[in-house]
PDB file of C-alpha atoms in Angstrom:
ATOM      1  CA  MET A   1      80.874 -52.234  -5.314  1.00 52.00           C
ATOM      2  CA  SER A   2      80.179 -55.881  -4.444  1.00 53.00           C
ATOM      3  CA  ALA A   3      81.978 -58.782  -6.072  1.00 50.00           C
ATOM      4  CA  LYS A   4      78.676 -59.753  -7.683  1.00 48.00           C
ATOM      5  CA  ARG A   5      78.362 -56.426  -9.475  1.00 51.00           C
ATOM      6  CA  ARG A   6      82.044 -56.407 -10.439  1.00 54.00           C
ATOM      7  CA  GLY A   7      81.499 -59.774 -12.112  1.00 52.00           C
ATOM      8  CA  VAL A   8      78.540 -58.455 -14.081  1.00 50.00           C
ATOM      9  CA  ARG A   9      80.436 -55.326 -15.096  1.00 53.00           C
ATOM     10  CA  LYS A  10      83.468 -57.367 -16.197  1.00 53.00           C
ATOM     11  CA  ARG A  11      81.253 -59.391 -18.507  1.00 52.00           C
ATOM     12  CA  MET A  12      79.543 -56.267 -19.890  1.00 52.00           C
ATOM     13  CA  ASN A  13      82.902 -54.544 -20.390  1.00 53.00           C
ATOM     14  CA  ARG A  14      84.189 -57.511 -22.374  1.00 49.00           C
ATOM     15  CA  ILE A  15      81.124 -57.435 -24.613  1.00 49.00           C
ATOM     16  CA  HIS A  16      81.694 -53.769 -25.394  1.00 51.00           C
ATOM     17  CA  VAL A  17      85.392 -54.334 -26.089  1.00 43.00           C
ATOM     18  CA  LEU A  18      84.631 -57.171 -28.489  1.00 43.00           C
ATOM     19  CA  LEU A  19      81.910 -55.225 -30.222  1.00 47.00           C
ATOM     20  CA  CYS A  20      84.261 -52.253 -30.652  1.00 43.00           C
ATOM     21  CA  LEU A  21      87.399 -53.969 -31.952  1.00 37.00           C
ATOM     22  CA  LEU A  22      87.546 -51.428 -34.769  1.00 35.00           C
ATOM     23  CA  ILE A  23      86.977 -48.342 -32.618  1.00 35.00           C
ATOM     24  CA  VAL A  24      88.801 -45.211 -33.752  1.00 38.00           C
ATOM     25  CA  GLY A  25      87.440 -42.955 -31.021  1.00 39.00           C
ATOM     26  CA  LEU A  26      84.980 -40.087 -30.652  1.00 42.00           C
ATOM     27  CA  SER A  27      86.531 -36.737 -31.427  1.00 38.00           C
ATOM     28  CA  GLY A  28      85.849 -33.806 -29.160  1.00 35.00           C
ATOM     29  CA  CYS A  29      84.354 -35.921 -26.389  1.00 35.00           C
ATOM     30  CA  VAL A  30      85.856 -34.896 -23.092  1.00 30.00           C
ATOM     31  CA  THR A  31      82.948 -33.938 -20.859  1.00 34.00           C
ATOM     32  CA  LYS A  32      80.932 -35.958 -18.391  1.00 40.00           C
ATOM     33  CA  PRO A  33      77.207 -36.494 -19.003  1.00 41.00           C
ATOM     34  CA  GLU A  34      74.906 -33.959 -17.440  1.00 44.00           C
ATOM     35  CA  SER A  35      71.249 -33.572 -16.665  1.00 40.00           C
ATOM     36  CA  SER A  36      69.237 -31.535 -19.138  1.00 38.00           C
ATOM     37  CA  GLY A  37      67.315 -30.014 -16.231  1.00 38.00           C
ATOM     38  CA  ARG A  38      63.997 -31.548 -17.293  1.00 36.00           C
ATOM     39  CA  PRO A  39      61.720 -33.042 -14.611  1.00 40.00           C
ATOM     40  CA  ALA A  40      61.880 -36.506 -16.207  1.00 53.00           C
ATOM     41  CA  GLN A  41      65.564 -36.878 -15.218  1.00 78.00           C
ATOM     42  CA  LYS A  42      66.823 -36.963 -18.778  1.00 88.00           C
ATOM     43  CA  LEU A  43      70.576 -37.493 -18.886  1.00 90.00           C
ATOM     44  CA  VAL A  44      72.319 -36.377 -22.074  1.00 92.00           C
ATOM     45  CA  TYR A  45      75.469 -38.111 -23.315  1.00 94.00           C
ATOM     46  CA  THR A  46      77.365 -37.844 -26.581  1.00 94.00           C
ATOM     47  CA  GLY A  47      74.991 -39.067 -29.284  1.00 95.00           C
ATOM     48  CA  PHE A  48      72.295 -40.435 -26.979  1.00 96.00           C
ATOM     49  CA  SER A  49      70.230 -39.669 -23.914  1.00 95.00           C
ATOM     50  CA  ILE A  50      68.462 -41.664 -21.227  1.00 94.00           C
ATOM     51  CA  GLU A  51      65.170 -40.760 -19.623  1.00 90.00           C
ATOM     52  CA  GLN A  52      65.255 -42.648 -16.356  1.00 79.00           C
ATOM     53  CA  PRO A  53      62.123 -44.623 -15.467  1.00 74.00           C
ATOM     54  CA  GLU A  54      60.083 -43.254 -12.609  1.00 71.00           C
ATOM     55  CA  SER A  55      58.807 -46.645 -11.417  1.00 68.00           C
ATOM     56  CA  ARG A  56      62.044 -47.612  -9.650  1.00 72.00           C
ATOM     57  CA  PRO A  57      65.165 -45.525  -8.986  1.00 75.00           C
ATOM     58  CA  TRP A  58      68.273 -46.623 -10.879  1.00 86.00           C
ATOM     59  CA  SER A  59      71.681 -45.697  -9.480  1.00 87.00           C
ATOM     60  CA  GLN A  60      74.455 -44.467 -11.738  1.00 86.00           C
ATOM     61  CA  ASN A  61      77.709 -46.377 -11.505  1.00 86.00           C
ATOM     62  CA  ALA A  62      80.034 -43.385 -11.246  1.00 84.00           C
ATOM     63  CA  ASP A  63      83.155 -45.395 -12.058  1.00 86.00           C
ATOM     64  CA  ARG A  64      81.681 -46.540 -15.374  1.00 86.00           C
ATOM     65  CA  GLN A  65      80.206 -43.241 -16.555  1.00 87.00           C
ATOM     66  CA  SER A  66      81.721 -41.234 -19.391  1.00 90.00           C
ATOM     67  CA  ASN A  67      80.376 -38.877 -22.009  1.00 90.00           C
ATOM     68  CA  TYR A  68      79.742 -41.796 -24.371  1.00 92.00           C
ATOM     69  CA  ARG A  69      78.859 -44.531 -21.891  1.00 94.00           C
ATOM     70  CA  ALA A  70      76.165 -44.938 -19.240  1.00 93.00           C
ATOM     71  CA  ALA A  71      76.075 -47.620 -16.559  1.00 94.00           C
ATOM     72  CA  PHE A  72      73.248 -48.091 -14.057  1.00 93.00           C
ATOM     73  CA  GLU A  73      72.290 -50.540 -11.319  1.00 91.00           C
ATOM     74  CA  LEU A  74      69.043 -51.333  -9.564  1.00 87.00           C
ATOM     75  CA  GLU A  75      69.252 -52.105  -5.877  1.00 79.00           C
ATOM     76  CA  SER A  76      67.930 -55.526  -4.893  1.00 79.00           C
ATOM     77  CA  PRO A  77      67.171 -57.044  -1.482  1.00 74.00           C
ATOM     78  CA  SER A  78      68.641 -60.332  -2.709  1.00 80.00           C
ATOM     79  CA  SER A  79      72.369 -61.047  -2.452  1.00 82.00           C
ATOM     80  CA  THR A  80      72.258 -63.084  -5.649  1.00 86.00           C
ATOM     81  CA  HIS A  81      69.578 -61.410  -7.779  1.00 88.00           C
ATOM     82  CA  SER A  82      70.630 -58.198  -9.534  1.00 89.00           C
ATOM     83  CA  LEU A  83      69.742 -55.992 -12.500  1.00 92.00           C
ATOM     84  CA  ALA A  84      72.107 -53.669 -14.354  1.00 93.00           C
ATOM     85  CA  ALA A  85      71.873 -51.603 -17.545  1.00 95.00           C
ATOM     86  CA  ASP A  86      74.545 -50.372 -19.911  1.00 95.00           C
ATOM     87  CA  VAL A  87      74.388 -48.010 -22.903  1.00 96.00           C
ATOM     88  CA  ALA A  88      77.420 -47.128 -25.013  1.00 95.00           C
ATOM     89  CA  LEU A  89      78.343 -45.371 -28.242  1.00 94.00           C
ATOM     90  CA  SER A  90      81.232 -46.649 -30.373  1.00 91.00           C
ATOM     91  CA  VAL A  91      82.846 -45.568 -33.621  1.00 89.00           C
ATOM     92  CA  MET A  92      83.883 -48.166 -36.185  1.00 86.00           C
ATOM     93  CA  THR A  93      86.292 -47.755 -39.078  1.00 82.00           C
ATOM     94  CA  GLN A  94      83.762 -49.348 -41.405  1.00 83.00           C
ATOM     95  CA  ALA A  95      80.013 -49.381 -41.007  1.00 86.00           C
ATOM     96  CA  PRO A  96      78.034 -52.620 -41.452  1.00 88.00           C
ATOM     97  CA  LYS A  97      76.734 -52.496 -45.024  1.00 89.00           C
ATOM     98  CA  THR A  98      73.640 -54.611 -44.452  1.00 91.00           C
ATOM     99  CA  PRO A  99      71.474 -55.673 -41.527  1.00 90.00           C
ATOM    100  CA  GLU A 100      72.968 -59.129 -41.936  1.00 92.00           C
ATOM    101  CA  ASP A 101      76.453 -57.643 -41.465  1.00 91.00           C
ATOM    102  CA  LEU A 102      75.295 -56.068 -38.223  1.00 90.00           C
ATOM    103  CA  GLU A 103      73.794 -59.356 -37.062  1.00 92.00           C
ATOM    104  CA  SER A 104      77.067 -61.114 -37.865  1.00 91.00           C
ATOM    105  CA  LEU A 105      79.000 -58.490 -35.898  1.00 88.00           C
ATOM    106  CA  VAL A 106      76.838 -59.091 -32.846  1.00 91.00           C
ATOM    107  CA  ARG A 107      77.281 -62.858 -33.093  1.00 90.00           C
ATOM    108  CA  LYS A 108      81.065 -62.494 -33.258  1.00 88.00           C
ATOM    109  CA  SER A 109      81.058 -60.083 -30.326  1.00 86.00           C
ATOM    110  CA  PHE A 110      79.404 -62.472 -27.898  1.00 86.00           C
ATOM    111  CA  GLN A 111      82.040 -65.108 -27.306  1.00 85.00           C
ATOM    112  CA  VAL A 112      82.530 -67.101 -24.108  1.00 88.00           C
ATOM    113  CA  ASP A 113      86.207 -66.770 -23.189  1.00 85.00           C
ATOM    114  CA  ASP A 114      86.310 -68.338 -19.743  1.00 90.00           C
ATOM    115  CA  THR A 115      84.668 -71.665 -20.508  1.00 91.00           C
ATOM    116  CA  ASN A 116      85.748 -73.072 -17.168  1.00 91.00           C
ATOM    117  CA  ARG A 117      83.498 -70.582 -15.396  1.00 92.00           C
ATOM    118  CA  PHE A 118      80.830 -69.732 -17.985  1.00 94.00           C
ATOM    119  CA  ALA A 119      78.722 -71.947 -20.237  1.00 95.00           C
ATOM    120  CA  ARG A 120      76.340 -70.599 -22.847  1.00 95.00           C
ATOM    121  CA  LEU A 121      72.805 -71.869 -22.409  1.00 96.00           C
ATOM    122  CA  SER A 122      71.249 -70.021 -25.344  1.00 95.00           C
ATOM    123  CA  PHE A 123      71.890 -67.156 -27.719  1.00 96.00           C
ATOM    124  CA  ALA A 124      69.537 -65.540 -30.226  1.00 96.00           C
ATOM    125  CA  VAL A 125      69.976 -62.582 -32.593  1.00 96.00           C
ATOM    126  CA  SER A 126      67.374 -61.118 -34.914  1.00 95.00           C
ATOM    127  CA  ILE A 127      67.108 -58.116 -37.209  1.00 96.00           C
ATOM    128  CA  THR A 128      64.692 -55.620 -35.683  1.00 95.00           C
ATOM    129  CA  THR A 129      63.716 -51.968 -35.736  1.00 95.00           C
ATOM    130  CA  ASN A 130      65.151 -50.031 -32.800  1.00 93.00           C
ATOM    131  CA  LEU A 131      64.597 -46.309 -32.231  1.00 94.00           C
ATOM    132  CA  GLY A 132      63.097 -46.133 -35.716  1.00 94.00           C
ATOM    133  CA  LEU A 133      66.121 -47.686 -37.451  1.00 94.00           C
ATOM    134  CA  VAL A 134      67.078 -51.182 -38.543  1.00 94.00           C
ATOM    135  CA  GLY A 135      69.305 -52.905 -36.013  1.00 94.00           C
ATOM    136  CA  ALA A 136      69.879 -56.214 -34.254  1.00 95.00           C
ATOM    137  CA  THR A 137      68.315 -57.419 -31.005  1.00 96.00           C
ATOM    138  CA  TYR A 138      69.915 -60.169 -28.953  1.00 96.00           C
ATOM    139  CA  THR A 139      69.333 -62.312 -25.870  1.00 96.00           C
ATOM    140  CA  GLU A 140      72.073 -64.397 -24.275  1.00 96.00           C
ATOM    141  CA  ARG A 141      71.762 -66.774 -21.320  1.00 96.00           C
ATOM    142  CA  LEU A 142      74.884 -67.929 -19.493  1.00 95.00           C
ATOM    143  CA  LEU A 143      75.581 -70.300 -16.639  1.00 95.00           C
ATOM    144  CA  ASP A 144      78.079 -68.905 -14.118  1.00 94.00           C
ATOM    145  CA  ARG A 145      79.475 -72.007 -12.457  1.00 92.00           C
ATOM    146  CA  ARG A 146      81.709 -70.191  -9.969  1.00 88.00           C
ATOM    147  CA  PRO A 147      80.284 -66.780  -9.029  1.00 86.00           C
ATOM    148  CA  ALA A 148      82.801 -64.430  -7.406  1.00 79.00           C
ATOM    149  CA  GLU A 149      80.513 -63.725  -4.455  1.00 67.00           C
ATOM    150  CA  GLY A 150      79.964 -67.300  -3.307  1.00 67.00           C
ATOM    151  CA  PRO A 151      78.344 -70.646  -4.063  1.00 72.00           C
ATOM    152  CA  GLY A 152      76.737 -71.061  -7.452  1.00 77.00           C
ATOM    153  CA  PRO A 153      75.696 -71.649 -10.016  1.00 92.00           C
ATOM    154  CA  LEU A 154      73.968 -68.456 -11.168  1.00 93.00           C
ATOM    155  CA  ILE A 155      72.303 -67.509 -14.440  1.00 94.00           C
ATOM    156  CA  LEU A 156      73.118 -64.356 -16.426  1.00 93.00           C
ATOM    157  CA  VAL A 157      70.715 -62.991 -19.032  1.00 95.00           C
ATOM    158  CA  HIS A 158      71.859 -60.223 -21.399  1.00 95.00           C
ATOM    159  CA  HIS A 159      69.119 -58.587 -23.462  1.00 96.00           C
ATOM    160  CA  GLY A 160      69.613 -55.571 -25.698  1.00 96.00           C
ATOM    161  CA  TYR A 161      70.078 -54.152 -29.167  1.00 96.00           C
ATOM    162  CA  VAL A 162      72.688 -52.663 -31.491  1.00 95.00           C
ATOM    163  CA  THR A 163      71.745 -49.910 -33.956  1.00 95.00           C
ATOM    164  CA  PRO A 164      73.736 -47.511 -36.186  1.00 95.00           C
ATOM    165  CA  HIS A 165      73.367 -43.832 -35.306  1.00 96.00           C
ATOM    166  CA  PRO A 166      71.181 -41.849 -37.749  1.00 96.00           C
ATOM    167  CA  ASP A 167      73.832 -39.104 -38.031  1.00 96.00           C
ATOM    168  CA  ASN A 168      76.628 -41.501 -38.955  1.00 94.00           C
ATOM    169  CA  PRO A 169      76.305 -45.233 -39.785  1.00 92.00           C
ATOM    170  CA  ASN A 170      79.872 -45.778 -38.533  1.00 92.00           C
ATOM    171  CA  VAL A 171      78.696 -44.874 -35.036  1.00 94.00           C
ATOM    172  CA  ILE A 172      77.042 -47.790 -33.240  1.00 94.00           C
ATOM    173  CA  LEU A 173      74.730 -47.573 -30.231  1.00 96.00           C
ATOM    174  CA  GLN A 174      74.451 -50.590 -27.952  1.00 96.00           C
ATOM    175  CA  ALA A 175      71.914 -50.705 -25.120  1.00 97.00           C
ATOM    176  CA  MET A 176      71.327 -53.697 -22.865  1.00 96.00           C
ATOM    177  CA  TYR A 177      70.296 -54.863 -19.434  1.00 95.00           C
ATOM    178  CA  THR A 178      71.687 -57.808 -17.501  1.00 94.00           C
ATOM    179  CA  GLU A 179      69.748 -59.880 -14.993  1.00 93.00           C
ATOM    180  CA  ARG A 180      71.737 -62.199 -12.751  1.00 92.00           C
ATOM    181  CA  GLY A 181      70.513 -64.655 -10.156  1.00 91.00           C
ATOM    182  CA  ARG A 182      69.731 -68.196  -9.148  1.00 90.00           C
ATOM    183  CA  LYS A 183      67.736 -70.360 -11.535  1.00 89.00           C
ATOM    184  CA  GLU A 184      64.553 -69.864  -9.545  1.00 89.00           C
ATOM    185  CA  GLU A 185      65.072 -66.069  -9.493  1.00 88.00           C
ATOM    186  CA  ILE A 186      65.780 -65.541 -13.179  1.00 89.00           C
ATOM    187  CA  GLY A 187      62.870 -64.675 -15.423  1.00 78.00           C
ATOM    188  CA  HIS A 188      60.932 -62.759 -12.789  1.00 76.00           C
ATOM    189  CA  ALA A 189      58.412 -60.656 -14.711  1.00 83.00           C
ATOM    190  CA  GLU A 190      59.139 -57.531 -12.655  1.00 85.00           C
ATOM    191  CA  TYR A 191      62.856 -57.555 -13.482  1.00 87.00           C
ATOM    192  CA  ALA A 192      62.286 -58.114 -17.196  1.00 87.00           C
ATOM    193  CA  SER A 193      59.733 -55.309 -17.191  1.00 89.00           C
ATOM    194  CA  LEU A 194      62.130 -52.929 -15.421  1.00 90.00           C
ATOM    195  CA  GLY A 195      64.950 -53.743 -17.840  1.00 92.00           C
ATOM    196  CA  LYS A 196      62.784 -53.185 -20.899  1.00 92.00           C
ATOM    197  CA  GLU A 197      61.405 -49.993 -19.389  1.00 91.00           C
ATOM    198  CA  PHE A 198      64.952 -48.697 -19.027  1.00 93.00           C
ATOM    199  CA  LEU A 199      65.754 -49.489 -22.667  1.00 95.00           C
ATOM    200  CA  ARG A 200      62.631 -47.648 -23.794  1.00 93.00           C
ATOM    201  CA  GLY A 201      64.081 -44.502 -22.232  1.00 94.00           C
ATOM    202  CA  VAL A 202      67.104 -44.483 -24.555  1.00 96.00           C
ATOM    203  CA  ARG A 203      67.023 -41.917 -27.383  1.00 96.00           C
ATOM    204  CA  PHE A 204      69.394 -40.728 -30.072  1.00 97.00           C
ATOM    205  CA  GLU A 205      70.859 -37.227 -29.771  1.00 96.00           C
ATOM    206  CA  ARG A 206      72.688 -35.262 -32.461  1.00 95.00           C
ATOM    207  CA  LEU A 207      76.367 -36.072 -32.803  1.00 95.00           C
ATOM    208  CA  PRO A 208      78.901 -33.251 -32.389  1.00 89.00           C
ATOM    209  CA  ARG A 209      80.218 -31.849 -35.629  1.00 81.00           C
TER     210      ARG A 209
END
């Protein structure tokens, strides 16, 4: 994996760790995700599934896959412009009691630790309906002053949502895509469309009992 993608993954990993500070674990989850055998390339994980878009092929990041986490990348001809997607299921000791609690959790999760390298350009969270349930949708824009792969700066855009699982409000689903590139590359309509198309393929599945 390139240094560029490792940098993106490191940032996404940190977001998941912060969001899941109160994780207690998923019981009985020891298997890798598998294809359901349907023509639409539906991949079933613990508590959720992903129906991969047919418009462009996404590659699974094998090192990041688990039964409760999915990580994908989209190949790009540019050395600086990339698109990645991440979906994860987490268990919390206490479920958010209100939509406002969930929004507050998301705001606390997105913190800029390395302020020497990263600077937040904008951050927005709103209460929305995702997969038929009330959740929180967010968009964060960051300036990467010193990209690992070479001269910068680059822009990172995280867009996604957080929603409690219908089988258990203590189980939280987070799905997002990350676009990374130079200022003139970011915001390309095709990339935003591909990222949103990927998120539309995410579905809840029954939790193991």
